Amino acid sequence: MATLDAPAVSPPQAAVAIDPPTARAWLGQMLLIRRFEEKAAELYSAGKIRGFLHLSIGEEAVSVAAIGALTERDNVVSTYREHGHALVRGVPPGAVMAELFGKANGSSRGRGGSMHIFDAGRRFYGGNAIVAGGLPLAVGLALADRLRQRDAITACLFGDGAVAEGEFHESLNLASLWRLPVLFLCENNYYAMGTALGRHQAETDISLKGAAYRIPSAAVDGMDLLATTAAVRQAVDQVRSDGGPVLLECRTYRFRAHSMYDPELYRSKEEIDQWKLRDPITLFRARIERDGILTGAELEALDREAREATDRAVAFAEAGEWEPVADLLKDVYAREPPCA
Amino acid sequence: MATLDAPAVSPPQAAVAIDPPTARAWLGQMLLIRRFEEKAAELYSAGKIRGFLHLSIGEEAVSVAAIGALTERDNVVSTYREHGHALVRGVPPGAVMAELFGKANGSSRGRGGSMHIFDAGRRFYGGNAIVAGGLPLAVGLALADRLRQRDAITACLFGDGAVAEGEFHESLNLASLWRLPVLFLCENNYYAMGTALGRHQAETDISLKGAAYRIPSAAVDGMDLLATTAAVRQAVDQVRSDGGPVLLECRTYRFRAHSMYDPELYRSKEEIDQWKLRDPITLFRARIERDGILTGAELEALDREAREATDRAVAFAEAGEWEPVADLLKDVYAREPPCA
Amino acid sequence: MRMTYREAMRTALREALAADPRVFLMGEDVGRYGGAYAVSKGLLEQFGPDRVRDTPLSESAFVGAGIGAAVAGMRPIVEVMTVNFSLLALDQVVNTAATLRHMSGGQLSVPLVVRMATGAGRQVAAQHSHSLEGWYAHIPGIKVVAPATAHDARWMLPAALREPDPVFIFEHAMLYPEEGEVGDAPGPLPLFRAAIRRPGRDLTLIAHGGSVGKALAAAERLAREGIEAEVVDLRSLRPLDDATILESVRRCHRAVVIDEAWRTGSLAAEISSRIGEAAFFDLDAPVARVCSAEVPIPYPKHLEDAALPQPDGIYAAARGVLKPTAGVTV
Amino acid sequence: MRMTYREAMRTALREALAADPRVFLMGEDVGRYGGAYAVSKGLLEQFGPDRVRDTPLSESAFVGAGIGAAVAGMRPIVEVMTVNFSLLALDQVVNTAATLRHMSGGQLSVPLVVRMATGAGRQVAAQHSHSLEGWYAHIPGIKVVAPATAHDARWMLPAALREPDPVFIFEHAMLYPEEGEVGDAPGPLPLFRAAIRRPGRDLTLIAHGGSVGKALAAAERLAREGIEAEVVDLRSLRPLDDATILESVRRCHRAVVIDEAWRTGSLAAEISSRIGEAAFFDLDAPVARVCSAEVPIPYPKHLEDAALPQPDGIYAAARGVLKPTAGVTV
Ligand SMILES: Cc1ncc(C[n+]2csc(CCOP(=O)(O)OP(=O)(O)O)c2C)c(N)n1
Ligand SMILES: Cc1ncc(C[n+]2csc(CCOP(=O)(O)OP(=O)(O)O)c2C)c(N)n1
Ligand SMILES: [Mg+2]
Ligand SMILES: [Mg+2]
């Protein structure tokens, strides 16, 4: 894309180099997310996973590009559709799957489930089930870094539906007013549950909204891993160099239902099939094959590894213990016994 | 810092004609607001008026232009700085002053005081002391008109500080998305209490914020009655013809303290004096004199009438009764006795 | 006729939309999606997008818009998907909907109905399992009801729409699939009266919404042991039907209040204190409360179950107040 | 040394900012304006705009930003101008500040302090006169205190800053100009313990914040008639100091709870029900409550006074519970 101020989707300036190790890493991560979530869906039907389960299948390129562009020092604030973000961030698949099971060996000791994956050590600050609820938190993490002159940025991921919430507006204004290093990354999958973008946004080009806060903004084709990687890197660089926020809209699509409860009355099979033609994994694999970066055998192997990693994650989750009921009130407060 | 920057709006197409009756009416209204509020300040010091009292002295041109451009069928939603809006809307000065006193002959039976002037008959829906709290209400009034194909618009007035609230964002998006006839009129007086515009808005040109919602927007010099009248008329016409919302920023200044509690530590006497050079009443009177529209004697008379109307309002308020304590619970609910 | 709580509410919505052109339904995903709990499924097709209106994720704005439309004479039914999200609109409720009539000296009416799902039990964890209807019951200027049966889900809405003041309807999310008998008329009970769901004589169990069934289950177990518990379904949380509550307690001399909210500051506290104030000398034991543990509701079933009121806990509390030594210890 | 409640809070803020670089103050008009109640006057000049930070009118965002900064290890003090506006930030409090530690399995801490003015009495009408601290006391995961004296205004803040969990400090707006004796050390009373402000034996008056002075005034009047009322200042609303409350009530056998919140669902209800649960057989009369009338607070002085708890009403309630026939009627 031309400059971060350019609202329209445009090809990245610098083509992203992909040598075999990079291709392996990125495709491997996308495949891991895909297989992991396909398995999670099965396990939901099997009753091993309960409550809400939101899959990001179709949106893997955004997870890989966005989280991949960060350093360990950076902070990540995510949503309830965060398995991919967590996995790319390095939260062990087993800990994520165990969290989905609600087991004590889960990343949040099983208390949060699918919507509340936390990993403080990896600066992965959840896993928030209140739409747009994470944006103020991200502003605060960035404010702390600014006040301590800590050299790090905060990546805040949210969906297109979150853009309608007042907290989007308040948070972007605050971050820009105070010049805080926040990458506001909108995963625009064109639906907020069953409400299409055009039915919840008067201005459907989300990247145009940054101007109201003097925030440099851009949009990118979120199904194209290389374009998205280039756009995110450029955005991250700008946040680091300017110190102020950037808004990046990644245009993508959710191949599965919103959650396991969703009968998908609001969109047609045709529409979904159209988008599946642009499956980020298929596109990236095609590119790799075309350029002969990896062999067919290597591609096979990557898929096998993703399936095996998923199976190991499930085994880890199965082997986990349930947190004892006696610990129910533990950690409501730092000091026991809980008060009142 | 608040500066006398030139509004970034194209000058109104149609120049506003001012014949003697118009001049008399408009100057009379501005003078009434000025004298009424000067008197209110005195009465506050005298203890006749209590609680919060917010004066709009310096902002009279906006009240006259904005409310003056509406018909009886239109709705008005205002803020706690609404004396001017109410007076121009035709709420009797006596009823407004009595409300400031808290007397039963006040416009809200004395229960609301300065911040809560209501007049349902005149479609004056308050008088809201929660910053930006009126915007959703305005959207709802306009939605009702739309659903009933009632031909009317809703004028929603708010300050620059309100622009930072999430409700501003949510309301503008909703009004534009649903094409509702709302005139969002921002009285930008460059301060939210003691916080200068540049300290609460990353983008200080409020008229640029409409674009995020595809709302046609403009800004106008709110100290210039004629320019503001032309701009408001244009905006109102556009709302009526398009059916959708318009955002108009009127750039003005508050000559007095935010409220009677404010020591004004946040701005200099020089800044205030600078702005007083552009007192909307002085400017308009000068124009009238220059063009010889009214004689000096007529101008004198208008001021006298404003003072007399204010005195009559005070007398009316003084003569009012206190609502009996026995009626305290009346109208918590439509049916007595109040429940729970 | 038998139908689910969900179908009952949908029937009520369909009837209201058909009967009164001033009525419209708006909220997140009430249209194309069919409602997060499928309550409004099919209504968009029948009544169109003007009257079954999908909103953006803007709780404060669309609740406020409902208030404005009501002030202007419409009869909006606003669906806030769940009570968890209603916090974002609470300013509009407390400072606008609840104040307009009184603060304007009686000039304005807000004939608004707001519906929302409440409660836990679906393993949706800490941010999606609140039971905050007790907070709404604290607010003068609004009224609050909680249908516990399919019949009430069917008939409370039309009654609420006849109210000239804002009425909040709390629908416990666990009840939607529950089947029940729905009469073809509202029946004799007014909107703001409590119902005795099970007559008894030994103690009174007081509950609302999703806890009524649990109270009845505990009552069954007590009955098998020869104890006749009376079960009062509050139905209305504001106003509270003191007459029915107190009459029952004065007759049974013992009471347990069940409330899925966290114990401290729960509506159960209000009921317990009202009983203490008005029926002190009729009580043979302190009023007991069975509420949720004071913890963000965890995701795993065993922990969620442990955090919420359950029939066993209600049974134990009932046994507690029946002990001669009841209340000698905390 | 004597100083006003306002000066005491300012002294505490100044000390906290000077003592710990992680501490900063943010909120609407805390800087250039000097604070809506002039509490932070002069602090901007002393500590600069980074540490005394004016915010836009964005309650949800800056409270949430405080939570984020606390999670990252800072010690933010967020001033929400008044509890009335805090409704706009309540989602961040309930769903983020209160849940993060538990929901993350103990990984995160939120050492945040939020201060806000509460209460009525200044004739600022229906939208600016709320007493909603009782709602905050309902939320597991946060702690809530209410200084009623200049000494507590001075010393509760440093104690709150030492807490690893979110602490909400409610400052009654009528107390700011009140002068009181402020010790040069916190004294023996821990942050979450109640204080007996006046020893007595005939009944216990329980109050917090702006109601403590009214309770003391009523106690004076009772004393002139030979009745010794003990006055308990709750100080902490969450956790509640049951031990102190119950010890007093068990000794005095009669209690009146005073709370400026609306009666239904007030914190007074919680206290009354706890006393009923734990001290039932020690009570010689039902626990009485003196709360605000259930009405949006009106502007005129005579109506506002009539809506709020007053010494006369407390006196009358005390007389009521002292009657041998106490509680036979509602
Ligand atoms: C404040 C709030 N309102 C409503 C909901 C219910 N809800 C959960 S997800 C969702 C749609 C969000 O859409 P989007 O932000 O685009 O994210 P996506 O699910 O598409 O990834 C809604 C309405 C919620 N969780 N929080
Ligand atoms: C939601 C909310 N937050 C804070 C306040 C306190 N307050 C009252 S007026 C005001 C400033 C508003 O500024 P602006 O919108 O520019 O209006 P102006 O007073 O300049 O006319 C503030 C912060 C409030 N009333 N409501
Ligand atoms: Mg989406
Ligand atoms: Mg202003």
mmCIF file with all atom_site columns, N, CA, C and O and ligand atoms in Angstrom, chain B residues 159-161 187 189-192, ligand 4:
data_model
loop_
_atom_site.group_PDB
_atom_site.id
_atom_site.type_symbol
_atom_site.label_atom_id
_atom_site.label_alt_id
_atom_site.label_comp_id
_atom_site.label_asym_id
_atom_site.label_entity_id
_atom_site.label_seq_id
_atom_site.pdbx_PDB_ins_code
_atom_site.Cartn_x
_atom_site.Cartn_y
_atom_site.Cartn_z
_atom_site.occupancy
_atom_site.B_iso_or_equiv
_atom_site.pdbx_formal_charge
_atom_site.auth_seq_id
_atom_site.auth_comp_id
_atom_site.auth_asym_id
_atom_site.auth_atom_id
_atom_site.pdbx_PDB_model_num
ATOM   1  N  N  . GLY B 1 159 ? -21.906 20.767 23.327 1.00 0.00 ? 159 GLY B N  1
ATOM   2  C  CA . GLY B 1 159 ? -20.654 21.511 23.338 1.00 0.00 ? 159 GLY B CA 1
ATOM   3  C  C  . GLY B 1 159 ? -19.500 20.733 22.747 1.00 0.00 ? 159 GLY B C  1
ATOM   4  O  O  . GLY B 1 159 ? -19.640 19.556 22.391 1.00 0.00 ? 159 GLY B O  1
ATOM   5  N  N  . ASP B 1 160 ? -18.358 21.386 22.664 1.00 0.00 ? 160 ASP B N  1
ATOM   6  C  CA . ASP B 1 160 ? -17.168 20.722 22.128 1.00 0.00 ? 160 ASP B CA 1
ATOM   7  C  C  . ASP B 1 160 ? -16.730 19.551 23.018 1.00 0.00 ? 160 ASP B C  1
ATOM   8  O  O  . ASP B 1 160 ? -16.260 18.524 22.531 1.00 0.00 ? 160 ASP B O  1
ATOM   9  N  N  . GLY B 1 161 ? -16.935 19.698 24.310 1.00 0.00 ? 161 GLY B N  1
ATOM   10 C  CA . GLY B 1 161 ? -16.540 18.618 25.215 1.00 0.00 ? 161 GLY B CA 1
ATOM   11 C  C  . GLY B 1 161 ? -17.306 17.342 24.954 1.00 0.00 ? 161 GLY B C  1
ATOM   12 O  O  . GLY B 1 161 ? -16.777 16.244 25.102 1.00 0.00 ? 161 GLY B O  1
ATOM   13 N  N  . GLU B 1 187 ? -21.886 23.645 19.739 1.00 0.00 ? 187 GLU B N  1
ATOM   14 C  CA . GLU B 1 187 ? -21.477 24.977 20.182 1.00 0.00 ? 187 GLU B CA 1
ATOM   15 C  C  . GLU B 1 187 ? -20.055 24.846 20.700 1.00 0.00 ? 187 GLU B C  1
ATOM   16 O  O  . GLU B 1 187 ? -19.837 24.543 21.879 1.00 0.00 ? 187 GLU B O  1
ATOM   17 N  N  . ASN B 1 189 ? -17.163 26.272 22.124 1.00 0.00 ? 189 ASN B N  1
ATOM   18 C  CA . ASN B 1 189 ? -16.669 27.487 22.793 1.00 0.00 ? 189 ASN B CA 1
ATOM   19 C  C  . ASN B 1 189 ? -15.232 27.276 23.275 1.00 0.00 ? 189 ASN B C  1
ATOM   20 O  O  . ASN B 1 189 ? -14.746 27.969 24.149 1.00 0.00 ? 189 ASN B O  1
ATOM   21 N  N  . TYR B 1 190 ? -14.583 26.299 22.679 1.00 0.00 ? 190 TYR B N  1
ATOM   22 C  CA . TYR B 1 190 ? -13.146 26.048 22.865 1.00 0.00 ? 190 TYR B CA 1
ATOM   23 C  C  . TYR B 1 190 ? -12.739 25.536 24.237 1.00 0.00 ? 190 TYR B C  1
ATOM   24 O  O  . TYR B 1 190 ? -11.551 25.346 24.507 1.00 0.00 ? 190 TYR B O  1
ATOM   25 N  N  . TYR B 1 191 ? -13.709 25.310 25.102 1.00 0.00 ? 191 TYR B N  1
ATOM   26 C  CA . TYR B 1 191 ? -13.383 24.740 26.407 1.00 0.00 ? 191 TYR B CA 1
ATOM   27 C  C  . TYR B 1 191 ? -14.445 23.760 26.860 1.00 0.00 ? 191 TYR B C  1
ATOM   28 O  O  . TYR B 1 191 ? -15.639 23.983 26.655 1.00 0.00 ? 191 TYR B O  1
ATOM   29 N  N  . ALA B 1 192 ? -14.001 22.688 27.463 1.00 0.00 ? 192 ALA B N  1
ATOM   30 C  CA . ALA B 1 192 ? -14.860 21.786 28.217 1.00 0.00 ? 192 ALA B CA 1
ATOM   31 C  C  . ALA B 1 192 ? -14.475 22.045 29.670 1.00 0.00 ? 192 ALA B C  1
ATOM   32 O  O  . ALA B 1 192 ? -13.388 21.654 30.094 1.00 0.00 ? 192 ALA B O  1
HETATM 33 MG MG . MG  E 2 .   ? -17.312 23.922 25.475 1.00 0.00 ? 4   MG  E MG 1
#
